[in-house]
Coordinates of C-alpha atoms in Angstrom, one line a residue:
Chain A
M8 CA 80.7 104.9 33.9
P9 CA 77.8 103.8 34.8
L10 CA 76.4 99.9 35.8
L11 CA 74.0 98.1 33.9
A12 CA 72.0 95.4 34.8
V13 CA 70.2 92.4 32.9
G14 CA 67.7 90.4 34.5
S15 CA 63.6 89.9 35.3
V16 CA 61.0 92.5 35.8
A17 CA 57.9 91.0 37.3
L18 CA 54.7 91.2 38.7
D19 CA 55.0 89.3 42.0
S20 CA 52.0 87.3 43.9
L21 CA 53.2 86.3 47.7
E22 CA 51.7 84.9 50.0
T23 CA 53.8 84.9 53.7
P24 CA 52.2 84.2 57.2
F25 CA 52.0 88.4 57.2
G26 CA 50.0 88.7 54.5
R27 CA 49.6 88.3 50.5
R28 CA 49.7 91.0 47.8
E29 CA 49.0 90.7 44.5
D30 CA 50.8 91.4 40.9
V31 CA 53.0 93.5 42.9
L32 CA 56.7 95.1 41.6
G33 CA 59.3 92.4 41.4
G34 CA 61.9 90.8 39.5
S35 CA 66.1 90.3 39.3
A36 CA 66.8 93.6 38.1
S37 CA 64.0 95.4 39.7
Y38 CA 65.5 94.9 43.2
F39 CA 68.8 95.0 42.0
C40 CA 68.5 98.7 40.3
T41 CA 66.9 100.3 42.7
C42 CA 69.8 98.9 45.4
A43 CA 72.6 99.9 43.5
S44 CA 70.9 103.4 42.2
F45 CA 72.1 105.0 45.8
F46 CA 75.3 104.4 44.7
G47 CA 74.7 105.7 41.2
P48 CA 73.1 106.0 37.8
T49 CA 72.2 102.3 36.4
R50 CA 71.0 100.6 33.4
L51 CA 68.4 98.6 33.0
V52 CA 68.3 95.6 30.1
A53 CA 64.7 93.6 30.8
V54 CA 61.4 93.6 29.2
V55 CA 57.5 93.7 30.1
G56 CA 54.7 93.0 28.3
E57 CA 52.0 95.4 27.9
D58 CA 50.0 94.7 31.1
F59 CA 53.0 96.3 33.2
P60 CA 51.7 99.7 35.4
E61 CA 53.5 103.0 34.3
E62 CA 53.5 104.0 37.8
H63 CA 56.0 100.8 38.3
V64 CA 58.1 102.5 35.0
R65 CA 57.6 106.2 36.3
F66 CA 59.3 104.2 39.5
L67 CA 62.2 102.5 38.4
A68 CA 62.5 106.3 36.2
S69 CA 62.5 108.6 39.6
R70 CA 65.7 106.7 40.7
A71 CA 68.9 107.1 38.6
I72 CA 67.6 103.8 36.5
D73 CA 68.0 104.6 32.4
L74 CA 65.6 102.6 31.1
G75 CA 66.4 102.9 27.3
G76 CA 66.9 99.2 27.4
L77 CA 63.5 98.4 29.2
S78 CA 61.2 97.0 26.0
R79 CA 57.6 96.5 25.9
R80 CA 56.9 93.7 24.3
P81 CA 53.1 92.2 23.1
G82 CA 51.4 90.0 25.6
R83 CA 51.7 89.5 29.3
T84 CA 54.5 90.7 31.8
F85 CA 55.9 87.8 33.4
R86 CA 54.5 86.8 36.7
W87 CA 56.1 84.3 39.8
K88 CA 53.9 83.7 42.0
G89 CA 55.3 82.4 45.4
R90 CA 54.2 81.3 49.2
Y91 CA 57.2 81.0 52.3
E92 CA 55.9 79.6 55.3
F93 CA 56.6 80.3 58.8
D94 CA 60.3 80.0 58.8
L95 CA 60.3 82.3 55.6
N96 CA 63.7 80.5 54.8
T97 CA 62.3 78.6 51.8
A98 CA 60.7 79.6 48.5
H99 CA 57.3 78.0 47.8
T100 CA 56.9 78.9 43.7
L101 CA 53.2 77.9 43.2
D102 CA 53.1 79.3 40.2
T103 CA 55.3 81.0 36.7
Q104 CA 54.4 82.7 34.1
L105 CA 57.0 83.5 31.8
N106 CA 54.8 85.3 29.0
V107 CA 56.9 87.8 27.5
F108 CA 60.3 86.8 29.1
A109 CA 60.3 83.8 27.0
E110 CA 60.9 84.9 24.2
F111 CA 63.6 88.1 25.7
R112 CA 67.1 88.5 23.6
P113 CA 68.5 91.7 25.3
E114 CA 69.2 93.9 23.2
L115 CA 71.7 96.5 23.9
P116 CA 71.1 100.2 23.2
E117 CA 74.0 101.5 21.6
A118 CA 74.6 103.9 24.2
Y119 CA 75.2 101.0 26.7
R120 CA 78.0 99.2 24.9
D121 CA 80.5 101.2 26.6
S122 CA 80.0 100.2 30.2
E123 CA 82.5 99.3 32.6
Y124 CA 80.3 97.3 35.4
V125 CA 78.1 94.6 34.3
F126 CA 75.3 92.8 36.0
L127 CA 74.2 88.9 35.0
G128 CA 70.7 88.6 36.3
N129 CA 69.7 85.0 37.2
I130 CA 68.6 84.1 33.4
D131 CA 69.9 81.5 30.9
P132 CA 73.6 81.5 31.2
D133 CA 73.7 81.8 27.3
L134 CA 71.6 84.8 27.1
Q135 CA 74.0 85.8 29.9
R136 CA 76.9 85.4 27.5
T137 CA 74.6 87.4 24.5
V138 CA 74.8 90.6 26.3
L139 CA 78.8 90.2 27.4
D140 CA 78.8 89.9 23.3
Q141 CA 77.4 93.4 23.0
V142 CA 80.0 95.3 26.1
R143 CA 82.8 96.2 24.8
A144 CA 85.0 96.2 27.0
P145 CA 84.2 95.3 30.7
R146 CA 85.6 96.3 33.5
F147 CA 84.0 93.9 36.9
V148 CA 81.7 91.4 36.0
A149 CA 79.8 89.6 38.4
C150 CA 77.0 86.9 37.8
D151 CA 73.6 85.1 39.2
T152 CA 71.9 81.5 38.9
M153 CA 70.0 79.0 40.4
N154 CA 69.7 75.4 40.9
F155 CA 67.7 75.3 37.6
W156 CA 70.8 76.5 35.6
I157 CA 73.2 74.7 37.3
T158 CA 71.0 71.6 36.8
S159 CA 69.4 71.6 32.9
R160 CA 72.2 73.9 31.7
R161 CA 75.7 72.7 33.4
E162 CA 77.6 73.8 30.1
S163 CA 76.8 76.7 29.2
L164 CA 76.9 78.6 32.9
L165 CA 80.1 76.6 32.9
R166 CA 81.0 78.9 29.6
T167 CA 79.8 82.0 31.5
L168 CA 81.9 81.2 34.1
K169 CA 84.6 81.6 32.3
R170 CA 83.5 85.2 31.4
V171 CA 83.1 86.6 35.1
D172 CA 85.0 88.0 37.7
L173 CA 82.5 87.0 40.1
L174 CA 79.7 84.7 41.4
F175 CA 76.4 85.5 43.5
V176 CA 75.4 82.2 44.7
N177 CA 73.6 80.4 48.2
D178 CA 75.2 77.9 49.7
A179 CA 72.9 75.0 48.3
E180 CA 73.9 76.5 44.9
A181 CA 77.5 76.2 45.9
R182 CA 77.3 73.0 46.8
Q183 CA 75.1 72.0 43.6
L184 CA 77.6 73.8 41.5
A185 CA 81.0 72.4 43.1
G186 CA 79.6 69.1 43.7
E187 CA 80.3 69.0 47.3
H188 CA 79.2 69.8 50.8
N189 CA 82.1 72.0 52.6
V190 CA 81.3 75.0 51.2
V191 CA 84.8 76.1 51.9
Q192 CA 85.7 73.5 49.3
A193 CA 82.6 74.3 46.6
A194 CA 83.7 77.9 46.8
R195 CA 87.6 77.2 45.9
R196 CA 86.1 74.8 42.9
I197 CA 84.4 77.4 41.7
L198 CA 87.0 79.6 41.9
G199 CA 88.7 77.0 39.7
M200 CA 85.8 77.6 37.0
G201 CA 87.1 81.2 36.1
P202 CA 85.7 84.0 38.8
R203 CA 88.4 85.7 40.5
A204 CA 85.4 85.9 43.6
V205 CA 82.7 84.1 45.3
V206 CA 80.1 85.4 47.4
V207 CA 78.2 83.1 49.0
K208 CA 74.5 84.4 50.5
R209 CA 73.7 82.3 53.6
G210 CA 70.0 84.4 53.9
E211 CA 70.5 85.7 57.8
F212 CA 73.1 84.5 59.0
G213 CA 75.0 86.2 56.5
A214 CA 77.5 86.3 53.9
L215 CA 80.9 84.2 52.6
F216 CA 83.6 85.7 50.0
F217 CA 86.2 83.9 48.7
S218 CA 88.7 85.5 46.8
G219 CA 92.1 83.5 46.3
E220 CA 93.2 82.8 50.1
E221 CA 90.9 85.7 51.3
V222 CA 88.1 85.1 52.6
F223 CA 85.8 87.6 55.1
A224 CA 82.8 86.4 56.8
A225 CA 79.8 89.2 57.1
S226 CA 76.8 88.8 59.3
A227 CA 73.2 89.2 59.1
Y228 CA 71.7 92.2 60.6
P229 CA 69.8 90.3 62.7
L230 CA 65.7 91.8 62.2
P231 CA 63.8 91.8 65.3
A232 CA 60.5 91.3 61.5
V233 CA 60.9 89.5 58.0
F234 CA 57.9 90.0 56.0
D235 CA 59.0 89.6 52.5
P236 CA 62.1 88.1 52.0
T237 CA 61.5 88.8 47.9
G238 CA 64.5 90.1 46.4
A239 CA 66.7 90.0 49.6
G240 CA 69.8 88.2 47.0
D241 CA 68.9 91.1 44.2
S242 CA 69.0 93.8 46.5
F243 CA 72.2 92.1 48.0
A244 CA 73.5 91.9 44.3
G245 CA 72.8 95.5 43.6
G246 CA 74.0 97.6 46.8
F247 CA 77.0 95.8 45.7
M248 CA 77.4 95.9 42.5
G249 CA 76.3 99.9 43.4
Y250 CA 79.2 100.4 45.1
L251 CA 81.9 98.6 43.1
A252 CA 80.7 100.7 40.4
R253 CA 80.8 103.9 42.6
T254 CA 84.4 103.6 43.7
R255 CA 85.5 102.5 41.0
R256 CA 87.9 100.0 43.2
E257 CA 88.0 96.6 43.7
D258 CA 90.7 95.3 46.2
H259 CA 89.2 92.9 49.1
A260 CA 88.9 95.9 51.4
T261 CA 86.3 97.2 49.2
M262 CA 85.1 94.3 48.2
R263 CA 84.5 94.0 52.5
R264 CA 82.8 96.6 52.5
A265 CA 81.0 96.2 49.5
I266 CA 79.2 93.1 51.1
V267 CA 78.0 95.1 54.1
L268 CA 76.4 97.2 52.1
G269 CA 74.7 94.4 50.0
S270 CA 74.0 93.4 53.5
V271 CA 72.1 95.7 54.3
L272 CA 70.4 97.0 50.9
A273 CA 68.7 93.0 51.6
S274 CA 68.1 93.6 54.8
F275 CA 66.3 96.7 54.2
T276 CA 64.2 94.9 51.5
V277 CA 62.1 92.5 53.4
E278 CA 61.3 94.8 56.0
Q279 CA 58.3 94.9 53.7
F280 CA 56.0 93.4 50.6
S281 CA 58.0 94.1 47.2
L282 CA 59.8 97.2 47.1
D283 CA 57.7 99.1 49.5
R284 CA 60.6 99.2 51.8
L285 CA 63.3 101.0 49.4
R286 CA 60.7 103.3 48.3
T287 CA 61.1 105.3 51.1
L288 CA 64.8 104.4 52.2
G289 CA 67.0 107.3 52.4
A290 CA 71.1 107.2 52.2
E291 CA 70.9 108.1 55.8
E292 CA 69.6 104.9 57.0
I293 CA 71.6 103.2 55.0
R294 CA 74.2 104.7 56.4
A295 CA 73.4 103.5 60.5
R296 CA 72.4 100.4 59.1
Y297 CA 76.0 100.3 57.6
A298 CA 77.8 101.7 61.3
E299 CA 75.1 99.1 63.4
A300 CA 77.5 96.2 61.2
R301 CA 80.6 97.2 62.4
R302 CA 79.1 97.5 66.5
L303 CA 77.4 94.1 65.6
A304 CA 80.7 92.9 64.5
H305 CA 83.7 94.3 66.6
F306 CA 85.5 92.6 68.9
D307 CA 89.3 93.5 69.6
D308 CA 92.2 92.2 70.0
L309 CA 93.3 89.7 72.8
E310 CA 95.1 90.2 76.2
L311 CA 98.8 89.7 75.8
D312 CA 99.4 87.4 78.9
L313 CA 95.8 85.8 78.6
F314 CA 98.0 82.2 78.1
D315 CA 100.1 81.9 81.4
V316 CA 98.2 79.0 82.8
S317 CA 100.5 75.5 82.8
T318 CA 98.9 74.4 79.3
P319 CA 100.9 72.6 76.1
S320 CA 101.7 75.6 74.0
Chain B
M26 CA 88.7 81.7 92.0
P27 CA 88.5 79.0 89.9
L28 CA 85.5 77.6 87.5
L29 CA 83.4 75.6 88.3
A30 CA 81.4 72.9 85.9
V31 CA 78.8 70.2 86.4
G32 CA 77.9 68.1 83.1
S33 CA 78.8 64.8 82.0
V34 CA 82.0 62.2 81.1
A35 CA 80.9 59.9 79.2
L36 CA 82.0 57.5 77.1
D37 CA 80.6 58.5 72.7
S38 CA 80.5 56.2 70.2
L39 CA 80.6 57.8 66.9
E40 CA 79.7 57.4 63.1
T41 CA 80.6 60.2 60.5
P42 CA 81.5 59.9 57.2
F43 CA 85.0 60.4 58.0
G44 CA 85.0 57.1 59.9
R45 CA 83.9 55.5 63.4
R46 CA 85.2 55.2 66.8
E47 CA 84.4 52.9 69.7
D48 CA 83.9 54.0 73.7
V49 CA 86.0 56.8 73.3
L50 CA 86.4 60.4 75.7
G51 CA 82.6 62.3 75.8
G52 CA 80.8 64.1 77.5
S53 CA 79.8 68.2 78.4
A54 CA 81.7 68.7 81.3
S55 CA 84.6 66.7 79.3
Y56 CA 84.5 69.3 76.7
F57 CA 83.5 72.0 78.4
C58 CA 86.3 71.5 81.1
T59 CA 89.2 70.7 78.7
C60 CA 89.0 74.7 77.4
A61 CA 88.4 76.3 79.7
S62 CA 91.8 74.9 81.4
F63 CA 93.3 76.6 78.2
F64 CA 92.4 79.4 80.6
G65 CA 93.6 78.7 84.1
P66 CA 92.2 75.5 86.8
T67 CA 88.5 73.9 86.8
R68 CA 87.1 72.1 89.0
L69 CA 84.9 69.2 87.8
V70 CA 81.4 67.6 88.8
A71 CA 80.3 64.4 87.4
V72 CA 80.1 60.7 87.9
V73 CA 81.4 57.6 86.7
G74 CA 81.2 54.2 86.2
E75 CA 84.0 51.8 87.6
D76 CA 84.4 51.1 83.9
F77 CA 86.2 54.5 82.9
P78 CA 89.8 54.0 81.9
E79 CA 92.2 55.3 84.0
E80 CA 94.3 57.1 81.0
H81 CA 90.8 59.3 80.8
V82 CA 90.9 60.8 84.6
R83 CA 95.3 61.5 83.5
F84 CA 94.8 63.4 81.1
L85 CA 92.1 65.5 82.5
A86 CA 93.9 65.4 85.5
S87 CA 96.8 67.0 83.6
R88 CA 95.1 69.4 82.0
A89 CA 94.9 71.8 85.4
I90 CA 91.4 70.7 86.2
D91 CA 90.6 69.1 89.5
L92 CA 89.1 66.1 89.5
G93 CA 87.9 66.2 93.4
G94 CA 83.9 66.0 92.2
L95 CA 84.7 63.3 90.1
S96 CA 83.8 60.6 92.1
R97 CA 83.5 56.8 90.3
R98 CA 80.3 54.8 91.3
P99 CA 79.2 51.0 90.8
G100 CA 78.0 49.7 87.6
R101 CA 78.9 51.3 83.7
T102 CA 79.9 55.1 82.4
F103 CA 76.9 56.7 80.8
R104 CA 77.3 56.2 76.9
W105 CA 76.1 58.4 74.4
K106 CA 77.1 56.3 70.3
G107 CA 75.3 58.8 67.6
R108 CA 75.3 59.7 63.5
Y109 CA 76.5 62.1 61.6
E110 CA 75.8 63.0 58.1
F111 CA 77.1 64.6 55.4
D112 CA 75.7 67.6 56.3
L113 CA 77.0 67.1 60.5
N114 CA 74.5 69.5 61.4
T115 CA 72.9 66.7 63.5
A116 CA 73.4 64.4 65.4
H117 CA 70.9 61.0 65.2
T118 CA 70.9 59.7 68.7
L119 CA 70.9 55.8 68.5
D120 CA 71.5 55.2 71.7
T121 CA 71.5 56.1 74.9
Q122 CA 73.0 54.2 78.3
L123 CA 72.4 56.7 81.0
N124 CA 74.0 54.0 83.4
V125 CA 75.8 55.1 86.4
F126 CA 74.6 59.2 85.2
A127 CA 70.5 58.3 86.2
E128 CA 71.8 58.8 89.9
F129 CA 73.6 61.5 89.8
R130 CA 72.9 63.4 92.2
P131 CA 75.8 66.3 92.1
E132 CA 78.5 67.2 95.2
L133 CA 80.6 69.6 95.6
P134 CA 83.8 69.2 97.7
E135 CA 84.1 71.5 100.8
A136 CA 86.7 73.1 98.8
Y137 CA 84.5 73.5 95.6
R138 CA 81.7 76.4 97.8
D139 CA 84.0 79.3 97.2
S140 CA 83.5 79.0 93.2
E141 CA 82.9 82.5 91.0
Y142 CA 82.5 80.9 88.2
V143 CA 80.1 78.4 87.7
F144 CA 78.6 76.7 84.4
L145 CA 75.5 73.7 84.8
G146 CA 75.8 72.1 82.2
N147 CA 73.3 70.4 80.1
I148 CA 71.7 68.2 83.0
D149 CA 68.4 68.2 85.2
P150 CA 67.6 70.9 85.4
D151 CA 66.3 69.9 89.5
L152 CA 69.9 69.1 89.8
Q153 CA 71.4 72.3 88.1
R154 CA 70.0 74.0 91.1
T155 CA 71.0 71.5 93.5
V156 CA 74.4 72.2 92.3
L157 CA 73.8 76.6 92.6
D158 CA 72.8 75.5 96.4
Q159 CA 75.7 74.3 96.6
V160 CA 77.6 77.2 95.7
R161 CA 78.2 80.0 98.5
A162 CA 78.4 83.4 96.3
P163 CA 78.6 82.9 92.7
R164 CA 79.3 85.6 90.7
F165 CA 78.5 84.2 87.2
V166 CA 76.6 81.1 86.5
A167 CA 75.9 80.2 83.3
C168 CA 73.7 77.2 81.8
D169 CA 73.1 74.9 79.2
T170 CA 70.3 73.0 78.2
M171 CA 68.1 70.7 75.0
N172 CA 65.2 70.4 73.6
F173 CA 64.0 67.4 76.0
W174 CA 63.8 69.9 78.7
I175 CA 62.2 72.2 77.6
T176 CA 59.9 70.4 77.3
S177 CA 59.4 67.4 79.9
R178 CA 60.4 70.3 82.7
R179 CA 59.7 73.5 81.5
E180 CA 59.0 74.8 84.9
S181 CA 62.5 73.7 86.9
L182 CA 64.2 74.9 83.9
L183 CA 62.2 78.2 84.3
R184 CA 63.3 77.8 87.9
T185 CA 66.9 77.6 86.8
L186 CA 66.8 80.1 84.7
K187 CA 66.3 82.8 87.4
R188 CA 69.4 82.5 88.7
V189 CA 71.2 82.5 85.9
D190 CA 73.3 85.5 84.1
L191 CA 73.8 83.4 80.4
L192 CA 72.0 80.4 78.5
F193 CA 73.9 79.0 75.7
V194 CA 71.5 77.5 74.1
N195 CA 70.8 76.5 69.8
D196 CA 68.8 78.2 67.2
A197 CA 66.2 76.0 67.6
E198 CA 66.5 75.5 71.4
A199 CA 65.4 79.1 71.2
R200 CA 62.5 79.1 69.3
Q201 CA 61.4 76.6 71.3
L202 CA 61.6 77.7 74.9
A203 CA 60.8 80.8 73.6
G204 CA 57.5 80.0 71.6
E205 CA 59.2 82.2 68.7
H206 CA 60.9 81.3 65.8
N207 CA 62.6 85.6 64.9
V208 CA 65.6 84.9 66.6
V209 CA 66.0 88.2 68.0
Q210 CA 62.5 88.1 69.2
A211 CA 62.9 84.7 71.1
A212 CA 66.2 85.9 72.8
R213 CA 64.6 89.2 74.0
R214 CA 62.1 86.5 75.7
I215 CA 64.7 84.2 77.2
L216 CA 65.9 87.9 78.4
G217 CA 62.5 88.3 80.3
M218 CA 63.1 84.8 82.2
G219 CA 65.4 85.7 84.1
P220 CA 69.3 85.8 82.3
R221 CA 70.7 89.3 81.4
A222 CA 72.6 87.4 79.0
V223 CA 71.7 84.8 76.2
V224 CA 74.2 83.1 73.8
V225 CA 72.5 81.3 70.5
K226 CA 74.3 79.4 69.1
R227 CA 74.2 78.8 65.6
G228 CA 76.7 75.4 64.6
E229 CA 78.5 76.8 61.5
F230 CA 77.5 80.2 60.9
G231 CA 78.6 81.3 64.0
A232 CA 76.7 83.0 67.9
L233 CA 75.2 85.6 68.4
F234 CA 74.9 87.6 72.2
F235 CA 72.1 89.4 73.6
S236 CA 72.3 91.3 76.5
G237 CA 69.6 94.1 77.5
E238 CA 69.5 96.6 73.8
E239 CA 73.9 94.5 73.4
V240 CA 73.9 92.6 70.3
F241 CA 76.7 91.2 69.1
A242 CA 77.5 88.8 65.5
A243 CA 80.3 86.5 65.7
S244 CA 80.9 84.5 62.7
A245 CA 82.2 80.5 63.1
Y246 CA 85.9 80.6 61.4
P247 CA 85.1 78.8 58.1
L248 CA 86.7 75.2 58.2
P249 CA 87.3 73.5 54.4
A250 CA 86.4 69.8 56.8
V251 CA 84.2 69.3 60.1
F252 CA 85.6 65.8 61.7
D253 CA 83.4 65.4 64.0
P254 CA 80.9 68.2 65.7
T255 CA 80.5 66.1 68.5
G256 CA 81.5 68.6 71.7
A257 CA 81.2 71.9 69.4
G258 CA 79.0 73.2 72.5
D259 CA 80.3 72.7 75.6
S260 CA 83.6 73.5 73.9
F261 CA 81.9 76.9 72.7
A262 CA 80.8 76.8 76.5
G263 CA 83.7 76.2 77.8
G264 CA 86.0 78.3 75.8
F265 CA 83.6 81.6 76.6
M266 CA 83.3 80.4 80.8
G267 CA 87.3 80.1 81.4
Y268 CA 88.1 83.7 79.6
L269 CA 86.0 85.5 81.9
A270 CA 86.9 83.8 85.2
R271 CA 90.5 84.2 84.1
T272 CA 89.5 87.7 83.5
R273 CA 87.4 88.1 85.9
R274 CA 85.1 90.9 84.1
E275 CA 81.7 90.6 82.9
D276 CA 81.5 93.7 80.6
H277 CA 80.0 93.1 76.8
A278 CA 83.5 93.8 75.4
T279 CA 84.7 90.9 77.8
M280 CA 82.0 89.1 76.6
R281 CA 82.7 89.7 73.2
R282 CA 86.0 88.3 73.2
A283 CA 84.9 85.2 75.3
I284 CA 82.5 84.7 72.4
V285 CA 85.3 85.0 69.6
L286 CA 88.1 82.5 71.7
G287 CA 84.8 80.2 72.5
S288 CA 83.2 79.6 68.3
V289 CA 87.9 79.7 68.0
L290 CA 87.6 76.8 70.8
A291 CA 84.6 74.4 69.0
S292 CA 86.5 75.3 65.5
F293 CA 89.0 73.0 66.7
T294 CA 87.3 71.1 68.7
V295 CA 85.6 69.8 65.1
E296 CA 88.9 69.3 63.4
Q297 CA 88.9 65.5 64.8
F298 CA 86.8 63.1 66.7
S299 CA 86.0 63.4 70.8
L300 CA 88.5 65.6 72.6
D301 CA 92.0 64.6 70.1
R302 CA 92.7 67.8 68.5
L303 CA 92.4 69.5 71.8
R304 CA 95.0 67.2 73.7
T305 CA 98.0 68.7 70.9
L306 CA 96.5 72.5 71.2
G307 CA 98.6 74.2 72.2
A308 CA 97.9 78.5 73.5
E309 CA 100.0 79.2 70.2
E310 CA 96.9 78.0 68.1
I311 CA 94.5 80.1 69.9
R312 CA 96.1 82.9 69.6
A313 CA 96.8 82.9 66.3
R314 CA 93.2 81.2 65.2
Y315 CA 91.8 84.0 67.2
A316 CA 93.7 86.4 65.1
E317 CA 92.0 85.0 61.8
A318 CA 89.3 85.9 63.5
R319 CA 89.4 89.2 63.5
R320 CA 90.8 89.6 59.9
L321 CA 87.9 87.3 59.5
A322 CA 85.2 89.8 60.2
H323 CA 86.9 93.3 59.5
F324 CA 85.6 96.2 57.9
D325 CA 86.0 99.7 57.3
D326 CA 84.3 102.4 58.0
L327 CA 82.5 104.2 54.9
E328 CA 83.5 106.9 52.8
L329 CA 82.0 110.3 53.3
D330 CA 80.9 111.0 50.5
L331 CA 79.6 107.9 48.8
F332 CA 75.9 109.2 48.4
D333 CA 75.9 111.9 46.8
V334 CA 73.9 111.0 44.0
S335 CA 70.2 112.3 43.5
T336 CA 68.2 109.8 45.9
P337 CA 66.4 110.3 48.7
S338 CA 67.5 111.0 51.9

């Protein structure tokens, strides 16, 4: 069964130390679906305005992305304008124009209602639940959120969390949601809110996965050049969920591979502006970087005779 | 051949969100030698004042640490006073009293001159070289430094770097030394300054190892409670160098295990104030946490038939 994703399709204007771009393709669902589509078909639920360029629609359609749930409404497309400083870690929002996204009420085409894998992108938690209400029997639901919803719509977010299997957050969001600085303790508290798994994304430092007593730490692929961090988190989620939906397994070993694949997809996304790197990316490159990630993290067992000096034991 | 370490032996006064301690055992060489001593004998070169408690001397001597190079001079012992906020990542120095450390001129006992493994703790780079001058045929030399030396004694530090095999730095120091924000590029530049290997320590995020084209990423063990981060870096170096001197190998696979052991030792150190956790630590606990680190970082190869959807290849 294909994967369903709800989120934003946007036009981004970006400034980084390496250049700027105006009105390029962006939005959480664009990154998510493009990355997930390497693994199988993906169903998109989003809204754009009358000004949304046809070339972007053609690009998304070329990627095994079902656009039956992409509605075009009178008005302008959601626009985000942001700037990154040299450290590239923090996005400084310069301007947000919700436009048609302000009235977004996700409606699933009948053909989408049998989706088993669902990704609830970073939108109002009320809307996230209306999406879930329209899916007949979701098998695995993952959810993204942000500081804005954690502070301003906390009760609604907590209701959503009771209905999801996995939450994607970054360190700061995990701390904020849990009210706890230590990230291990924060993840444990979040597991108590409903999800059976939490992925804490740490940008250039990788990601942590928590589920029950299981902990997995994935290092990010150390890139010699990062161009534009926009979309890294949604690319991560897209690689992760695409792989899960493809394998139809949710055991911990599968989740670990999914996290590394998410990290690999994100590492490609940030190499160029917008979705540009994903346009030329091939399956063999994904596979090669996954193998690279294996070499990067590998170390052997210890020799057995290591501690025979006179130390306490 | 035993490992030689030069650095500070100090009395620390610490404030963390979890409590405070006055005049407890501290200093780079204390942490380094105690951690290294789990793997074999270690030779200490440092200076203390008349006020240095005999119980600390007895503790260090009980750990297979050769104190022939620990001199006691008229005056007071080096004192450092620091505070950590809730994030525990940054040490705020409240007071530094160099005392006898201000006149420290490391002199190696004759019996130390055949040392093959040498750790140059974070002291004036001129002094680091006078230590090297006194070692007949060092086989592997590692060096630590800090922002103060990078800015105020850069030329001297560069001379030291030409004579070391491995440099330990944190992210910020690597960037500062290389004049380059991207950590991969920064490490490459540092490799051009002399060392054949660089370890970039990233605190709670782990460590990166660079040598030639080799890159290794180790995740830090995610701790549910960190008490006092003082000495984490020197504990890391002590575990690393102790293991190297023990195995007498310097191939990349050995270095990777050494980095994980360094990370494991550091993870124990921060669990309690001062060296308290190291006092009760046993070899079996080190071995168990190393095994834990293997499980933490493990993920399998990808299935071969993964990408058979109609994506670019």
